[in-house]
Protein backbone atom coordinates (compact mmCIF):
# COMPACT_ATOMS: atom_id res chain seq x y z
CA UNK A 1 0.00 0.00 0.00
CA UNK A 2 1.22 3.50 -0.81
CA UNK A 3 2.27 5.70 2.08
CA UNK A 4 -0.56 7.95 3.20
CA UNK A 5 -0.58 11.41 1.63
CA UNK A 6 -0.73 14.20 4.21
CA UNK A 7 -1.48 17.79 3.28
CA UNK A 8 -0.10 20.27 5.80
CA UNK A 9 -1.21 23.86 6.11
CA UNK A 10 -1.69 26.58 8.73
CA UNK A 11 -2.95 30.12 9.18
CA UNK A 12 0.22 31.63 10.64
CA UNK A 13 1.97 31.62 7.26
CA UNK A 14 4.42 29.33 5.53
CA UNK A 15 7.39 30.70 7.49
CA UNK A 16 5.88 30.11 10.95
CA UNK A 17 7.88 27.73 13.15
CA UNK A 18 4.78 25.67 13.95
CA UNK A 19 4.28 24.39 10.42
CA UNK A 20 7.93 23.37 10.10
CA UNK A 21 7.71 21.31 13.29
CA UNK A 22 4.42 19.75 12.16
CA UNK A 23 5.62 18.84 8.67
CA UNK A 24 8.81 17.35 10.07
CA UNK A 25 6.94 15.19 12.58
CA UNK A 26 4.47 13.99 9.94
CA UNK A 27 7.26 12.91 7.56
CA UNK A 28 7.48 9.81 9.76
CA UNK A 29 3.79 9.07 9.15
CA UNK A 30 3.37 9.61 5.43
CA UNK A 31 4.24 11.58 2.33
CA UNK A 32 3.90 15.27 3.17
CA UNK A 33 2.84 18.11 0.88
CA UNK A 34 2.84 21.60 2.37
CA UNK A 35 0.68 24.42 1.01
CA UNK A 36 0.29 27.38 3.34
CA UNK A 37 -0.50 31.09 3.15
CA UNK A 38 2.32 33.38 2.09
CA UNK A 39 1.66 35.63 5.11
CA UNK A 40 -0.17 35.28 8.41
CA UNK A 41 -3.90 34.77 7.89
CA UNK A 42 -5.01 34.09 11.46
CA UNK A 43 -8.70 34.79 11.99
CA UNK A 44 -9.58 33.85 8.40
CA UNK A 45 -12.17 31.30 9.50
CA UNK A 46 -13.53 29.50 6.45
CA UNK A 47 -12.94 32.40 4.06
CA UNK A 48 -12.31 31.54 0.40
CA UNK A 49 -11.00 33.90 -2.27
CA UNK A 50 -13.20 33.58 -5.30
CA UNK A 51 -13.25 37.30 -6.11
CA UNK A 52 -9.52 37.65 -6.61
CA UNK A 53 -6.69 35.75 -8.26
CA UNK A 54 -4.15 33.67 -6.38
CA UNK A 55 -0.45 33.20 -6.97
CA UNK A 56 1.40 30.07 -5.92
CA UNK A 57 5.11 29.59 -5.44
CA UNK A 58 7.15 26.46 -4.76
CA UNK A 59 9.84 27.23 -2.19
CA UNK A 60 11.39 23.77 -1.97
CA UNK A 61 10.35 20.25 -2.98
CA UNK A 62 6.91 19.54 -1.56
CA UNK A 63 6.54 23.04 -0.09
CA UNK A 64 4.28 25.71 -1.59
CA UNK A 65 2.87 28.99 -0.52
CA UNK A 66 -0.25 30.65 -1.86
CA UNK A 67 -1.35 34.30 -1.72
CA UNK A 68 -4.67 33.23 -0.20
CA UNK A 69 -6.42 32.04 2.92
CA UNK A 70 -5.86 28.71 4.68
CA UNK A 71 -9.03 27.36 3.04
CA UNK A 72 -7.73 28.52 -0.35
CA UNK A 73 -4.56 26.54 0.34
CA UNK A 74 -6.46 23.33 1.07
CA UNK A 75 -8.76 23.80 -1.91
CA UNK A 76 -5.86 24.58 -4.26
CA UNK A 77 -3.67 21.75 -3.00
CA UNK A 78 -6.43 19.14 -3.11
CA UNK A 79 -7.65 20.22 -6.56
CA UNK A 80 -4.34 21.07 -8.19
CA UNK A 81 -1.13 20.21 -6.34
CA UNK A 82 -1.79 16.73 -4.99
CA UNK A 83 -1.50 13.83 -7.42
CA UNK A 84 -4.09 11.90 -5.41
CA UNK A 85 -6.62 12.89 -2.74
CA UNK A 86 -4.83 13.49 0.58
CA UNK A 87 -5.68 10.94 3.25
CA UNK A 88 -5.18 13.52 5.99
CA UNK A 89 -5.22 17.30 6.11
CA UNK A 90 -3.29 18.60 9.10
CA UNK A 91 -3.37 22.28 10.05
CA UNK A 92 -1.04 23.98 12.53
CA UNK A 93 0.77 24.09 14.78
CA UNK A 94 -1.10 27.31 15.53
CA UNK A 95 0.58 29.85 17.80
CA UNK A 96 -2.23 30.13 20.35
CA UNK A 97 -5.05 27.84 21.45
CA UNK A 98 -8.23 27.48 19.42
CA UNK A 99 -10.86 26.76 22.04
CA UNK A 100 -14.63 27.04 22.19
CA UNK A 101 -16.01 29.69 19.83
CA UNK A 102 -12.50 30.27 18.44
CA UNK A 103 -13.31 27.48 15.99
CA UNK A 104 -15.57 29.91 14.07
CA UNK A 105 -12.80 32.50 13.63
CA UNK A 106 -9.79 30.21 13.34
CA UNK A 107 -8.13 29.76 9.97
CA UNK A 108 -6.33 26.76 11.46
CA UNK A 109 -9.65 25.03 12.11
CA UNK A 110 -11.14 26.41 8.87
CA UNK A 111 -8.43 24.72 6.83
CA UNK A 112 -8.95 21.39 8.58
CA UNK A 113 -12.72 21.71 8.10
CA UNK A 114 -12.19 22.30 4.38
CA UNK A 115 -10.18 19.10 4.13
CA UNK A 116 -12.88 17.21 6.01
CA UNK A 117 -15.63 18.65 3.77
CA UNK A 118 -13.67 17.27 0.83
CA UNK A 119 -13.47 13.76 2.23
CA UNK A 120 -10.13 13.69 4.06
CA UNK A 121 -9.43 12.93 7.67
CA UNK A 122 -8.59 16.27 9.23
CA UNK A 123 -6.72 17.52 12.28
CA UNK A 124 -6.25 21.07 13.57
CA UNK A 125 -3.47 21.47 16.13
CA UNK A 126 -2.86 24.51 18.30
CA UNK A 127 -0.44 25.20 21.11
CA UNK A 128 0.21 27.93 23.63
CA UNK A 129 1.12 31.28 22.09
CA UNK A 130 4.58 32.70 22.49
CA UNK A 131 6.53 29.47 22.22
CA UNK A 132 8.66 28.76 19.20
CA UNK A 133 9.31 25.36 17.74
CA UNK A 134 6.35 23.55 19.30
CA UNK A 135 7.90 20.10 18.90
CA UNK A 136 5.82 18.71 21.71
CA UNK A 137 2.54 19.50 19.93
CA UNK A 138 3.98 18.14 16.68
CA UNK A 139 4.88 14.85 18.36
CA UNK A 140 1.32 14.53 19.69
CA UNK A 141 -0.03 15.40 16.22
CA UNK A 142 2.02 12.62 14.62
CA UNK A 143 0.75 10.09 17.16
CA UNK A 144 -2.83 11.20 16.51
CA UNK A 145 -2.35 11.22 12.74
CA UNK A 146 -1.27 7.56 12.71
CA UNK A 147 -4.40 6.56 14.56
CA UNK A 148 -6.72 8.78 12.50
CA UNK A 149 -5.35 7.20 9.32
CA UNK A 150 -6.04 3.72 10.73
CA UNK A 151 -9.56 4.63 11.90
CA UNK A 152 -12.46 3.22 9.86
CA UNK A 153 -14.04 6.60 9.08
CA UNK A 154 -12.80 10.16 8.58
CA UNK A 155 -12.88 12.42 11.62
CA UNK A 156 -12.38 16.14 12.11
CA UNK A 157 -10.46 16.72 15.33
CA UNK A 158 -9.54 19.99 17.01
CA UNK A 159 -6.51 19.38 19.20
CA UNK A 160 -5.05 21.85 21.70
CA UNK A 161 -1.76 21.04 23.32
CA UNK A 162 -0.52 22.74 26.50
CA UNK A 163 3.13 22.28 27.40
CA UNK A 164 3.79 18.95 29.10
CA UNK A 165 4.23 19.21 32.85
CA UNK A 166 7.79 20.16 33.61
CA UNK A 167 8.74 20.87 30.00
CA UNK A 168 8.68 23.79 27.63
CA UNK A 169 7.34 23.50 24.10
CA UNK A 170 10.86 23.41 22.70
CA UNK A 171 11.65 19.93 23.97
CA UNK A 172 11.88 16.96 21.65
CA UNK A 173 10.22 14.52 23.99
CA UNK A 174 11.52 10.99 24.22
CA UNK A 175 9.10 8.08 24.00
CA UNK A 176 9.31 7.69 27.77
CA UNK A 177 8.48 11.31 28.37
CA UNK A 178 5.57 11.08 25.94
CA UNK A 179 4.16 8.08 27.77
CA UNK A 180 4.63 9.71 31.17
CA UNK A 181 2.97 12.95 30.24
CA UNK A 182 0.19 11.52 28.12
CA UNK A 183 -2.66 13.33 29.73
CA UNK A 184 -5.15 13.50 26.88
CA UNK A 185 -8.86 14.15 27.22
CA UNK A 186 -11.70 14.06 24.68
CA UNK A 187 -13.73 17.21 25.21
CA UNK A 188 -16.61 19.34 24.04
CA UNK A 189 -16.15 22.94 22.98
CA UNK A 190 -16.22 25.15 26.06
CA UNK A 191 -16.98 28.82 26.51
CA UNK A 192 -14.07 30.91 25.34
CA UNK A 193 -13.95 34.41 26.81
CA UNK A 194 -11.90 37.45 25.89
CA UNK A 195 -11.48 40.90 27.33
CA UNK A 196 -13.40 42.18 24.31
CA UNK A 197 -13.36 45.78 23.33
CA UNK A 198 -12.49 48.41 20.75
CA UNK A 199 -9.31 50.46 21.18
CA UNK A 200 -9.38 53.80 19.40
CA UNK A 201 -5.96 55.16 18.41
CA UNK A 202 -4.60 57.94 16.26
CA UNK A 203 -2.21 57.49 13.34
CA UNK A 204 0.77 59.83 12.63
CA UNK A 205 -1.45 61.86 10.29
CA UNK A 206 -3.94 62.52 13.09
CA UNK A 207 -6.58 60.16 11.71
CA UNK A 208 -8.40 57.71 13.99
CA UNK A 209 -8.00 53.95 13.66
CA UNK A 210 -9.12 51.03 15.76
CA UNK A 211 -8.06 47.64 17.05
CA UNK A 212 -10.83 45.18 17.87
CA UNK A 213 -10.44 42.25 20.21
CA UNK A 214 -8.47 41.67 23.37
CA UNK A 215 -6.51 39.07 25.32
CA UNK A 216 -8.11 35.85 26.56
CA UNK A 217 -9.94 35.84 29.88
CA UNK A 218 -10.59 32.72 31.98
CA UNK A 219 -13.17 30.47 30.29
CA UNK A 220 -15.20 27.53 31.55
CA UNK A 221 -13.18 25.32 33.88
CA UNK A 222 -15.13 22.08 33.37
CA UNK A 223 -12.51 19.46 32.50
CA UNK A 224 -14.92 17.97 29.93
CA UNK A 225 -14.68 21.24 27.99
CA UNK A 226 -11.65 22.10 25.89
CA UNK A 227 -11.12 25.34 27.83
CA UNK A 228 -11.04 23.54 31.18
CA UNK A 229 -8.93 20.62 29.99
CA UNK A 230 -6.21 22.88 28.57
CA UNK A 231 -6.29 25.14 31.64
CA UNK A 232 -5.62 22.01 33.72
CA UNK A 233 -2.68 21.07 31.51
CA UNK A 234 -4.36 18.27 29.57
CA UNK A 235 -4.16 17.78 25.82
CA UNK A 236 -7.70 18.43 24.54
CA UNK A 237 -9.17 16.61 21.56
CA UNK A 238 -12.57 17.81 20.41
CA UNK A 239 -14.31 15.93 17.60
CA UNK A 240 -16.15 18.46 15.42
CA UNK A 241 -19.05 18.06 13.02
CA UNK A 242 -19.93 20.53 10.30
CA UNK A 243 -23.72 20.14 10.40
CA UNK A 244 -24.64 23.25 12.39
CA UNK A 245 -28.35 22.39 12.45
CA UNK A 246 -29.70 22.63 15.99
CA UNK A 247 -30.58 19.14 17.29
CA UNK A 248 -33.96 20.43 18.49
CA UNK A 249 -36.12 21.90 15.70
CA UNK A 250 -39.18 22.41 17.89
CA UNK A 251 -38.64 26.11 18.71
CA UNK A 252 -38.39 27.06 15.04
CA UNK A 253 -41.31 24.74 14.19
CA UNK A 254 -43.53 26.45 16.77
CA UNK A 255 -42.55 29.85 15.41
CA UNK A 256 -43.37 28.81 11.85
CA UNK A 257 -46.67 27.22 12.88
CA UNK A 258 -47.68 30.50 14.49
CA UNK A 259 -46.55 32.43 11.42
CA UNK A 260 -48.71 30.24 9.17
CA UNK A 261 -51.78 30.48 11.39
CA UNK A 262 -51.63 34.19 12.18
CA UNK A 263 -50.26 35.83 9.05
CA UNK A 264 -49.11 38.54 8.78
MN1 LIG B 1 -2.89 31.55 13.71
Tab-separated table of C-alpha atoms and ligand atoms in Angstrom:
chain	number	residue	atom	x	y	z
A	1	UNK	CA	0.000	0.000	0.000
A	2	UNK	CA	1.221	3.504	-0.808
A	3	UNK	CA	2.272	5.703	2.079
A	4	UNK	CA	-0.562	7.948	3.196
A	5	UNK	CA	-0.583	11.406	1.635
A	6	UNK	CA	-0.726	14.201	4.211
A	7	UNK	CA	-1.479	17.793	3.275
A	8	UNK	CA	-0.098	20.273	5.798
A	9	UNK	CA	-1.214	23.857	6.110
A	10	UNK	CA	-1.686	26.582	8.726
A	11	UNK	CA	-2.951	30.116	9.184
A	12	UNK	CA	0.225	31.634	10.637
A	13	UNK	CA	1.967	31.619	7.263
A	14	UNK	CA	4.416	29.326	5.534
A	15	UNK	CA	7.391	30.701	7.491
A	16	UNK	CA	5.878	30.113	10.946
A	17	UNK	CA	7.881	27.726	13.151
A	18	UNK	CA	4.785	25.675	13.947
A	19	UNK	CA	4.279	24.389	10.418
A	20	UNK	CA	7.925	23.371	10.095
A	21	UNK	CA	7.713	21.307	13.288
A	22	UNK	CA	4.416	19.753	12.160
A	23	UNK	CA	5.618	18.841	8.669
A	24	UNK	CA	8.814	17.347	10.067
A	25	UNK	CA	6.941	15.185	12.579
A	26	UNK	CA	4.470	13.992	9.939
A	27	UNK	CA	7.256	12.907	7.557
A	28	UNK	CA	7.483	9.810	9.760
A	29	UNK	CA	3.791	9.072	9.152
A	30	UNK	CA	3.372	9.613	5.431
A	31	UNK	CA	4.244	11.581	2.330
A	32	UNK	CA	3.901	15.275	3.173
A	33	UNK	CA	2.840	18.109	0.881
A	34	UNK	CA	2.838	21.605	2.372
A	35	UNK	CA	0.684	24.422	1.014
A	36	UNK	CA	0.295	27.381	3.344
A	37	UNK	CA	-0.504	31.092	3.147
A	38	UNK	CA	2.319	33.384	2.092
A	39	UNK	CA	1.661	35.632	5.108
A	40	UNK	CA	-0.167	35.279	8.409
A	41	UNK	CA	-3.905	34.775	7.893
A	42	UNK	CA	-5.005	34.090	11.462
A	43	UNK	CA	-8.701	34.788	11.994
A	44	UNK	CA	-9.581	33.851	8.405
A	45	UNK	CA	-12.172	31.300	9.503
A	46	UNK	CA	-13.529	29.497	6.448
A	47	UNK	CA	-12.941	32.401	4.057
A	48	UNK	CA	-12.312	31.538	0.404
A	49	UNK	CA	-10.996	33.900	-2.275
A	50	UNK	CA	-13.203	33.581	-5.298
A	51	UNK	CA	-13.250	37.305	-6.113
A	52	UNK	CA	-9.522	37.645	-6.612
A	53	UNK	CA	-6.693	35.752	-8.255
A	54	UNK	CA	-4.149	33.674	-6.379
A	55	UNK	CA	-0.452	33.197	-6.971
A	56	UNK	CA	1.400	30.071	-5.923
A	57	UNK	CA	5.112	29.590	-5.442
A	58	UNK	CA	7.151	26.456	-4.761
A	59	UNK	CA	9.839	27.233	-2.195
A	60	UNK	CA	11.390	23.768	-1.966
A	61	UNK	CA	10.349	20.253	-2.976
A	62	UNK	CA	6.912	19.537	-1.561
A	63	UNK	CA	6.537	23.036	-0.094
A	64	UNK	CA	4.284	25.710	-1.591
A	65	UNK	CA	2.869	28.991	-0.522
A	66	UNK	CA	-0.247	30.654	-1.856
A	67	UNK	CA	-1.349	34.300	-1.722
A	68	UNK	CA	-4.673	33.232	-0.202
A	69	UNK	CA	-6.424	32.043	2.922
A	70	UNK	CA	-5.859	28.711	4.682
A	71	UNK	CA	-9.028	27.360	3.044
A	72	UNK	CA	-7.729	28.523	-0.354
A	73	UNK	CA	-4.557	26.538	0.336
A	74	UNK	CA	-6.455	23.328	1.069
A	75	UNK	CA	-8.755	23.803	-1.914
A	76	UNK	CA	-5.864	24.583	-4.258
A	77	UNK	CA	-3.674	21.754	-3.003
A	78	UNK	CA	-6.434	19.140	-3.108
A	79	UNK	CA	-7.647	20.223	-6.558
A	80	UNK	CA	-4.339	21.071	-8.186
A	81	UNK	CA	-1.131	20.208	-6.345
A	82	UNK	CA	-1.790	16.726	-4.986
A	83	UNK	CA	-1.503	13.829	-7.423
A	84	UNK	CA	-4.095	11.899	-5.411
A	85	UNK	CA	-6.618	12.891	-2.739
A	86	UNK	CA	-4.829	13.488	0.580
A	87	UNK	CA	-5.677	10.944	3.249
A	88	UNK	CA	-5.182	13.522	5.985
A	89	UNK	CA	-5.223	17.304	6.109
A	90	UNK	CA	-3.288	18.599	9.100
A	91	UNK	CA	-3.368	22.278	10.051
A	92	UNK	CA	-1.041	23.983	12.534
A	93	UNK	CA	0.767	24.093	14.783
A	94	UNK	CA	-1.099	27.309	15.525
A	95	UNK	CA	0.581	29.849	17.797
A	96	UNK	CA	-2.229	30.128	20.347
A	97	UNK	CA	-5.048	27.840	21.445
A	98	UNK	CA	-8.226	27.475	19.420
A	99	UNK	CA	-10.862	26.758	22.040
A	100	UNK	CA	-14.631	27.040	22.186
A	101	UNK	CA	-16.009	29.687	19.831
A	102	UNK	CA	-12.497	30.269	18.443
A	103	UNK	CA	-13.308	27.479	15.988
A	104	UNK	CA	-15.566	29.911	14.073
A	105	UNK	CA	-12.798	32.497	13.631
A	106	UNK	CA	-9.794	30.214	13.338
A	107	UNK	CA	-8.129	29.761	9.974
A	108	UNK	CA	-6.332	26.763	11.456
A	109	UNK	CA	-9.651	25.032	12.113
A	110	UNK	CA	-11.144	26.407	8.869
A	111	UNK	CA	-8.435	24.721	6.826
A	112	UNK	CA	-8.952	21.390	8.582
A	113	UNK	CA	-12.720	21.705	8.099
A	114	UNK	CA	-12.189	22.304	4.377
A	115	UNK	CA	-10.182	19.099	4.132
A	116	UNK	CA	-12.884	17.211	6.010
A	117	UNK	CA	-15.626	18.647	3.772
A	118	UNK	CA	-13.674	17.271	0.829
A	119	UNK	CA	-13.470	13.764	2.231
A	120	UNK	CA	-10.133	13.694	4.062
A	121	UNK	CA	-9.426	12.932	7.671
A	122	UNK	CA	-8.587	16.275	9.232
A	123	UNK	CA	-6.718	17.521	12.277
A	124	UNK	CA	-6.250	21.066	13.566
A	125	UNK	CA	-3.471	21.466	16.134
A	126	UNK	CA	-2.865	24.511	18.305
A	127	UNK	CA	-0.440	25.201	21.114
A	128	UNK	CA	0.211	27.931	23.628
A	129	UNK	CA	1.124	31.276	22.090
A	130	UNK	CA	4.582	32.696	22.493
A	131	UNK	CA	6.533	29.468	22.223
A	132	UNK	CA	8.660	28.764	19.201
A	133	UNK	CA	9.305	25.357	17.739
A	134	UNK	CA	6.346	23.545	19.298
A	135	UNK	CA	7.901	20.100	18.904
A	136	UNK	CA	5.818	18.706	21.708
A	137	UNK	CA	2.540	19.502	19.934
A	138	UNK	CA	3.984	18.139	16.685
A	139	UNK	CA	4.878	14.850	18.365
A	140	UNK	CA	1.319	14.530	19.688
A	141	UNK	CA	-0.032	15.401	16.221
A	142	UNK	CA	2.016	12.621	14.618
A	143	UNK	CA	0.751	10.088	17.155
A	144	UNK	CA	-2.830	11.196	16.509
A	145	UNK	CA	-2.347	11.221	12.738
A	146	UNK	CA	-1.273	7.561	12.711
A	147	UNK	CA	-4.404	6.558	14.555
A	148	UNK	CA	-6.716	8.778	12.496
A	149	UNK	CA	-5.352	7.199	9.322
A	150	UNK	CA	-6.038	3.724	10.729
A	151	UNK	CA	-9.563	4.633	11.903
A	152	UNK	CA	-12.461	3.222	9.863
A	153	UNK	CA	-14.040	6.600	9.076
A	154	UNK	CA	-12.802	10.164	8.578
A	155	UNK	CA	-12.881	12.415	11.623
A	156	UNK	CA	-12.380	16.143	12.115
A	157	UNK	CA	-10.462	16.718	15.330
A	158	UNK	CA	-9.539	19.986	17.005
A	159	UNK	CA	-6.512	19.378	19.196
A	160	UNK	CA	-5.049	21.849	21.698
A	161	UNK	CA	-1.759	21.040	23.323
A	162	UNK	CA	-0.517	22.735	26.504
A	163	UNK	CA	3.128	22.277	27.395
A	164	UNK	CA	3.792	18.952	29.100
A	165	UNK	CA	4.234	19.210	32.848
A	166	UNK	CA	7.791	20.159	33.608
A	167	UNK	CA	8.745	20.868	30.003
A	168	UNK	CA	8.684	23.791	27.632
A	169	UNK	CA	7.345	23.498	24.101
A	170	UNK	CA	10.858	23.409	22.702
A	171	UNK	CA	11.654	19.932	23.968
A	172	UNK	CA	11.878	16.961	21.648
A	173	UNK	CA	10.218	14.519	23.989
A	174	UNK	CA	11.524	10.990	24.222
A	175	UNK	CA	9.096	8.078	24.000
A	176	UNK	CA	9.312	7.690	27.769
A	177	UNK	CA	8.482	11.314	28.368
A	178	UNK	CA	5.574	11.079	25.938
A	179	UNK	CA	4.156	8.084	27.769
A	180	UNK	CA	4.634	9.712	31.170
A	181	UNK	CA	2.970	12.948	30.241
A	182	UNK	CA	0.187	11.524	28.120
A	183	UNK	CA	-2.662	13.329	29.734
A	184	UNK	CA	-5.152	13.504	26.881
A	185	UNK	CA	-8.857	14.152	27.224
A	186	UNK	CA	-11.697	14.058	24.683
A	187	UNK	CA	-13.730	17.213	25.215
A	188	UNK	CA	-16.606	19.336	24.044
A	189	UNK	CA	-16.154	22.944	22.983
A	190	UNK	CA	-16.220	25.150	26.065
A	191	UNK	CA	-16.981	28.825	26.512
A	192	UNK	CA	-14.074	30.910	25.338
A	193	UNK	CA	-13.946	34.409	26.813
A	194	UNK	CA	-11.903	37.446	25.890
A	195	UNK	CA	-11.480	40.899	27.332
A	196	UNK	CA	-13.397	42.180	24.311
A	197	UNK	CA	-13.357	45.783	23.327
A	198	UNK	CA	-12.494	48.411	20.749
A	199	UNK	CA	-9.313	50.456	21.184
A	200	UNK	CA	-9.376	53.802	19.396
A	201	UNK	CA	-5.955	55.163	18.410
A	202	UNK	CA	-4.597	57.942	16.264
A	203	UNK	CA	-2.209	57.494	13.344
A	204	UNK	CA	0.771	59.830	12.635
A	205	UNK	CA	-1.446	61.857	10.291
A	206	UNK	CA	-3.941	62.523	13.085
A	207	UNK	CA	-6.583	60.163	11.713
A	208	UNK	CA	-8.403	57.707	13.993
A	209	UNK	CA	-7.999	53.954	13.656
A	210	UNK	CA	-9.116	51.026	15.755
A	211	UNK	CA	-8.065	47.642	17.051
A	212	UNK	CA	-10.830	45.184	17.867
A	213	UNK	CA	-10.444	42.246	20.213
A	214	UNK	CA	-8.468	41.673	23.366
A	215	UNK	CA	-6.513	39.075	25.318
A	216	UNK	CA	-8.109	35.849	26.555
A	217	UNK	CA	-9.940	35.844	29.876
A	218	UNK	CA	-10.585	32.723	31.982
A	219	UNK	CA	-13.167	30.474	30.286
A	220	UNK	CA	-15.199	27.533	31.550
A	221	UNK	CA	-13.182	25.324	33.880
A	222	UNK	CA	-15.132	22.082	33.371
A	223	UNK	CA	-12.509	19.463	32.498
A	224	UNK	CA	-14.919	17.967	29.932
A	225	UNK	CA	-14.679	21.243	27.990
A	226	UNK	CA	-11.649	22.098	25.892
A	227	UNK	CA	-11.117	25.338	27.829
A	228	UNK	CA	-11.044	23.541	31.177
A	229	UNK	CA	-8.932	20.622	29.992
A	230	UNK	CA	-6.214	22.875	28.568
A	231	UNK	CA	-6.292	25.139	31.640
A	232	UNK	CA	-5.617	22.013	33.722
A	233	UNK	CA	-2.681	21.070	31.505
A	234	UNK	CA	-4.357	18.268	29.566
A	235	UNK	CA	-4.158	17.782	25.815
A	236	UNK	CA	-7.696	18.431	24.541
A	237	UNK	CA	-9.166	16.613	21.560
A	238	UNK	CA	-12.572	17.809	20.407
A	239	UNK	CA	-14.307	15.928	17.599
A	240	UNK	CA	-16.148	18.459	15.418
A	241	UNK	CA	-19.049	18.056	13.020
A	242	UNK	CA	-19.928	20.530	10.304
A	243	UNK	CA	-23.722	20.143	10.402
A	244	UNK	CA	-24.642	23.254	12.393
A	245	UNK	CA	-28.351	22.392	12.452
A	246	UNK	CA	-29.703	22.629	15.990
A	247	UNK	CA	-30.585	19.140	17.285
A	248	UNK	CA	-33.964	20.431	18.491
A	249	UNK	CA	-36.120	21.904	15.698
A	250	UNK	CA	-39.184	22.414	17.894
A	251	UNK	CA	-38.641	26.115	18.714
A	252	UNK	CA	-38.391	27.058	15.045
A	253	UNK	CA	-41.310	24.744	14.187
A	254	UNK	CA	-43.533	26.450	16.774
A	255	UNK	CA	-42.550	29.854	15.412
A	256	UNK	CA	-43.366	28.807	11.846
A	257	UNK	CA	-46.668	27.223	12.875
A	258	UNK	CA	-47.679	30.505	14.494
A	259	UNK	CA	-46.546	32.426	11.423
A	260	UNK	CA	-48.714	30.241	9.172
A	261	UNK	CA	-51.783	30.484	11.387
A	262	UNK	CA	-51.633	34.189	12.181
A	263	UNK	CA	-50.263	35.832	9.051
A	264	UNK	CA	-49.105	38.538	8.784
B	1	LIG	MN1	-2.891	31.552	13.705
